[in-house]
Short mmCIF file of C-alpha atoms and ligand atoms in Angstrom, two decimals:
data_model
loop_
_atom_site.label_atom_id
_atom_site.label_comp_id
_atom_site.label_asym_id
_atom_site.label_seq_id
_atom_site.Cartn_x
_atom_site.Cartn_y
_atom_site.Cartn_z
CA UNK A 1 0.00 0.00 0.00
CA UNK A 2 1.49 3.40 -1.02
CA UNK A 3 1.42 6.05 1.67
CA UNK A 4 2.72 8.60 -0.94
CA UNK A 5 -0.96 8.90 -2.86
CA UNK A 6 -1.67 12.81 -3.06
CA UNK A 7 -4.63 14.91 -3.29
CA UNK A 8 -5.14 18.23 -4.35
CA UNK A 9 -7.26 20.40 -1.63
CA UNK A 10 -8.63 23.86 -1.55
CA UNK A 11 -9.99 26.44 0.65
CA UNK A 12 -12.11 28.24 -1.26
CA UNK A 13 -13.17 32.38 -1.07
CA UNK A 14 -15.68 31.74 1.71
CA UNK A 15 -13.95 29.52 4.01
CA UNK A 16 -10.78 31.66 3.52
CA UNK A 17 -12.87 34.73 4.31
CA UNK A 18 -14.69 33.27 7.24
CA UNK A 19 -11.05 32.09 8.99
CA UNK A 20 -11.19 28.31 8.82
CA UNK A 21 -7.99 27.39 6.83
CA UNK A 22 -6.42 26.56 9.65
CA UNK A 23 -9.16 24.56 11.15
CA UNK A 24 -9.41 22.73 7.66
CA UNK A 25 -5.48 22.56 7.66
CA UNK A 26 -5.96 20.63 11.08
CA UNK A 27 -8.44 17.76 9.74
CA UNK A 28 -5.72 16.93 7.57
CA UNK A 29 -2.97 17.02 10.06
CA UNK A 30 -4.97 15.64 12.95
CA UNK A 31 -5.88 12.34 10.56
CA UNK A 32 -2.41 11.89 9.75
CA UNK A 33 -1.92 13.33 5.94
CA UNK A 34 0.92 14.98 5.49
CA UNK A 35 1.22 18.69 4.02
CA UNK A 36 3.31 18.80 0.61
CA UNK A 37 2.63 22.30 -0.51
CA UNK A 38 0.50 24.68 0.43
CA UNK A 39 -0.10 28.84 -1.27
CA UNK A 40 -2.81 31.40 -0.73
CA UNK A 41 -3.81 32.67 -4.51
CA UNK A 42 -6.59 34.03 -6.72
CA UNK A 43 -5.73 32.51 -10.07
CA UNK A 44 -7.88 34.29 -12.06
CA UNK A 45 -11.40 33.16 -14.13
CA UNK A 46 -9.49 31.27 -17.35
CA UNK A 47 -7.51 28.78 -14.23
CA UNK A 48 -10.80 28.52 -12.41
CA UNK A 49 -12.94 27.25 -15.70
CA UNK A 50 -9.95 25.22 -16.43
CA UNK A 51 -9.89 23.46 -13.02
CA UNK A 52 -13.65 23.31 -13.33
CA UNK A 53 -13.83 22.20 -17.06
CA UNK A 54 -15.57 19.08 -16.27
CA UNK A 55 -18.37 20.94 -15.20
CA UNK A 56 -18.78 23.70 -18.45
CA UNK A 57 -21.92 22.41 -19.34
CA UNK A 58 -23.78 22.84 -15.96
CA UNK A 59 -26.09 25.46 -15.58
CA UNK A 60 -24.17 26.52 -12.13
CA UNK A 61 -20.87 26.52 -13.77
CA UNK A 62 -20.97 31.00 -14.33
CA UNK A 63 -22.09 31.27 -10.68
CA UNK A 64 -19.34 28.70 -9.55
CA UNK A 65 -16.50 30.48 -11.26
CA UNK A 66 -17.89 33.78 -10.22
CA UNK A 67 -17.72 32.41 -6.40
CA UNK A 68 -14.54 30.96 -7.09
CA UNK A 69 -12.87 34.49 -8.26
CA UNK A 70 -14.62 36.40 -5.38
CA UNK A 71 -11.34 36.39 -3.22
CA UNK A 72 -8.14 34.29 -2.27
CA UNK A 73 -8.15 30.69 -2.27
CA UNK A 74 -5.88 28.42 -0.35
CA UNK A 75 -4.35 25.90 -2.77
CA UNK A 76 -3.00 22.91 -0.64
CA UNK A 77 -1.18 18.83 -1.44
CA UNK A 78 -1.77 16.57 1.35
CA UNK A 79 -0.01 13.31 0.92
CA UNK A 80 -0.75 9.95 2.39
CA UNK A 81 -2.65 6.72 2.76
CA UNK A 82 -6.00 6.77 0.05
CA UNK A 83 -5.36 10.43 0.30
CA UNK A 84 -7.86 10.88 -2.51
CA UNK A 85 -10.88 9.16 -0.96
CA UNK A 86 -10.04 9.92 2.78
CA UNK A 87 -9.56 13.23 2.08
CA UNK A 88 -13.30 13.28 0.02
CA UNK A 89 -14.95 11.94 3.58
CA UNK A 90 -13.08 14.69 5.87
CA UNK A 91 -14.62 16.99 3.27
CA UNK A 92 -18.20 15.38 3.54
CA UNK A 93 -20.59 15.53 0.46
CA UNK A 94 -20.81 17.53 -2.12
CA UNK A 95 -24.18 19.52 -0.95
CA UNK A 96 -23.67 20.30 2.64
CA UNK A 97 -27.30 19.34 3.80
CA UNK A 98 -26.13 16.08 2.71
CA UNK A 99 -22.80 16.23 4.91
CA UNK A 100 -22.67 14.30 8.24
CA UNK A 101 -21.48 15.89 10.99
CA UNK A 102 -17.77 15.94 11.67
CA UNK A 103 -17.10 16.18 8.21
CA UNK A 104 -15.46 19.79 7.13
CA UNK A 105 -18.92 20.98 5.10
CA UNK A 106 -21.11 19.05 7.43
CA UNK A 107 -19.45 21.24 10.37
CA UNK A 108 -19.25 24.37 8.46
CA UNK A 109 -21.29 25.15 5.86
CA UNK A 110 -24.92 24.73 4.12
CA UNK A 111 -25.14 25.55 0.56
CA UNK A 112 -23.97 24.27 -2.01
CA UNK A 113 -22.62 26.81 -3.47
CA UNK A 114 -20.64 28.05 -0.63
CA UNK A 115 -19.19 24.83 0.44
CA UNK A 116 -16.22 26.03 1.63
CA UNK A 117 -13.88 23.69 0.14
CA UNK A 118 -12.61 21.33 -2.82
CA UNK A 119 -11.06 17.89 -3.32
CA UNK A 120 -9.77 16.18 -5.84
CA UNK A 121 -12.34 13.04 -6.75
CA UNK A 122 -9.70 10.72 -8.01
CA UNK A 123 -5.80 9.99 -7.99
CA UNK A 124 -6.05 11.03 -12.10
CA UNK A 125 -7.78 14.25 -11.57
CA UNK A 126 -5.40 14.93 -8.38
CA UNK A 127 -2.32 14.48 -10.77
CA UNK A 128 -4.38 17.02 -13.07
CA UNK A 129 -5.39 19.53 -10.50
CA UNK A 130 -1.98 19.38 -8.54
CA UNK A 131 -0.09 20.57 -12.19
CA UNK A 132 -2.35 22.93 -12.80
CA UNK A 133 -2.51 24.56 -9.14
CA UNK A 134 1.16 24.04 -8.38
CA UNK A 135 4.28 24.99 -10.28
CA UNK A 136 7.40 22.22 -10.19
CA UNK A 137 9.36 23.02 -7.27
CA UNK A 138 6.30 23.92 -5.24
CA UNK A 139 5.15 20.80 -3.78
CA UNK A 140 7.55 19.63 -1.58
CA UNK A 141 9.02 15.62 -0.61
CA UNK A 142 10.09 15.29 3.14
CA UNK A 143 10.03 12.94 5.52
CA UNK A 144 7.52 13.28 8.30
CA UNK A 145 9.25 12.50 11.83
CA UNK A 146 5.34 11.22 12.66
CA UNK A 147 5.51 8.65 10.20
CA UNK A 148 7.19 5.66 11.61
CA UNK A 149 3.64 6.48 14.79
CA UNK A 150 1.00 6.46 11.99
CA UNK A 151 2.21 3.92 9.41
CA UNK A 152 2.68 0.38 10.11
P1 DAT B 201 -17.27 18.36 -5.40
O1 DAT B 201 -16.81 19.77 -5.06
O2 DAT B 201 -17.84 17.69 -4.18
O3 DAT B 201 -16.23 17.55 -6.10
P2 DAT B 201 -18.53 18.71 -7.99
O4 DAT B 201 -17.17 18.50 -8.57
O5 DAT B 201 -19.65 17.90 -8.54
O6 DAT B 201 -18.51 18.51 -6.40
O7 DAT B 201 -18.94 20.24 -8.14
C1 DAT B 201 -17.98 21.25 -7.95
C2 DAT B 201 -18.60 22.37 -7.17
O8 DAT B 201 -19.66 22.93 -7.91
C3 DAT B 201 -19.22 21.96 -5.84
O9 DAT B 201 -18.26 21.89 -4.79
C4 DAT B 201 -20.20 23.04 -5.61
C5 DAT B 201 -20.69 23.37 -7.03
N1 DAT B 201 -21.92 22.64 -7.33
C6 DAT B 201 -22.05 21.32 -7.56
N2 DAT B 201 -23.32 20.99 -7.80
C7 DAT B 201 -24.02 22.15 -7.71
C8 DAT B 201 -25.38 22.50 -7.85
N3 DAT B 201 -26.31 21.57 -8.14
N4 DAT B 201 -25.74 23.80 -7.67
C9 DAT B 201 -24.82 24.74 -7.39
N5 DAT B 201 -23.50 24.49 -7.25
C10 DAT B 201 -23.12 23.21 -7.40
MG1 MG B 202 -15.37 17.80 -7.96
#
């Protein structure tokens, strides 16, 4: 089993603007993912439809780029065990009526279109998202002194 699976993961305008990246930082670190790289940035609309291109089609896609340009967004690589999935159920679902509680949208939010953050829904689209997001040189390989205490 690799422990080196990545996921791309984003606080978006509203949770940055209501003062949870840290708490959203801490799911992450509390589980026992490891932070790879990690920038506060407002990309612009043309990165936002690209990262979003899957969804071009959807009647909510000009409201969700809108939203997504409103302010800074806190672009993030967590690394570890089924990073991709785990990292989908600290998030909670999609629509945060839907979210149990003690899951990041479940906790924090209640529409859907102010969910407060993203997650990659696959390793291939987390390879996609990470290039996009992240320059080379950005996202960083080290050795976690906590990993010998969470991997067996
Ligand atoms: P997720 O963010 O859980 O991967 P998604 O990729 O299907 O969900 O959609 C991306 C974002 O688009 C989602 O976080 C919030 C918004 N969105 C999805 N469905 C929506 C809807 N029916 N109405 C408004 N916004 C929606
Ligand atoms: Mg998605």
């Amino acid at each position: 089993m690799s422990t080196t699976e990545q996921t791309f993961i984003a606080v978006k305008p509203d949770g940055v603007q209501r003062g949870l990246v840290g708490k959203i930082i801490s799911r992450f670190e509390d589980r026992g993912f490891k932070l790879a790289a990690i920038k506060l940035i407002t990309p612009g609309k043309a990165h936002l439809e690209k990262h979003y291109a899957d969804l071009k089609d959807k009647p909510f896609f000009p409201g969700l780029v809108e939203y997504m340009n409103s302010g800074p967004i806190c672009a993030m690589v967590w690394e570890g065990l089924d990073a991709v999935k785990t990292g989908r159920v600290l998030l909670g679902a999609t629509n945060p009526l839907a979210s149990a509680p003690g899951t990041i949208r479940g906790d924090f939010s209640l529409a859907v279109g102010r969910n407060v953050c993203h997650g990659s829904d696959s390793v291939e689209s987390a390879k996609k998202e990470i290039a996009l997001w992240f320059q080379e040189g950005e996202v960083v390989s080290w050795e976690s002194a906590q990993a010998k205490w969470i991997y067996e």
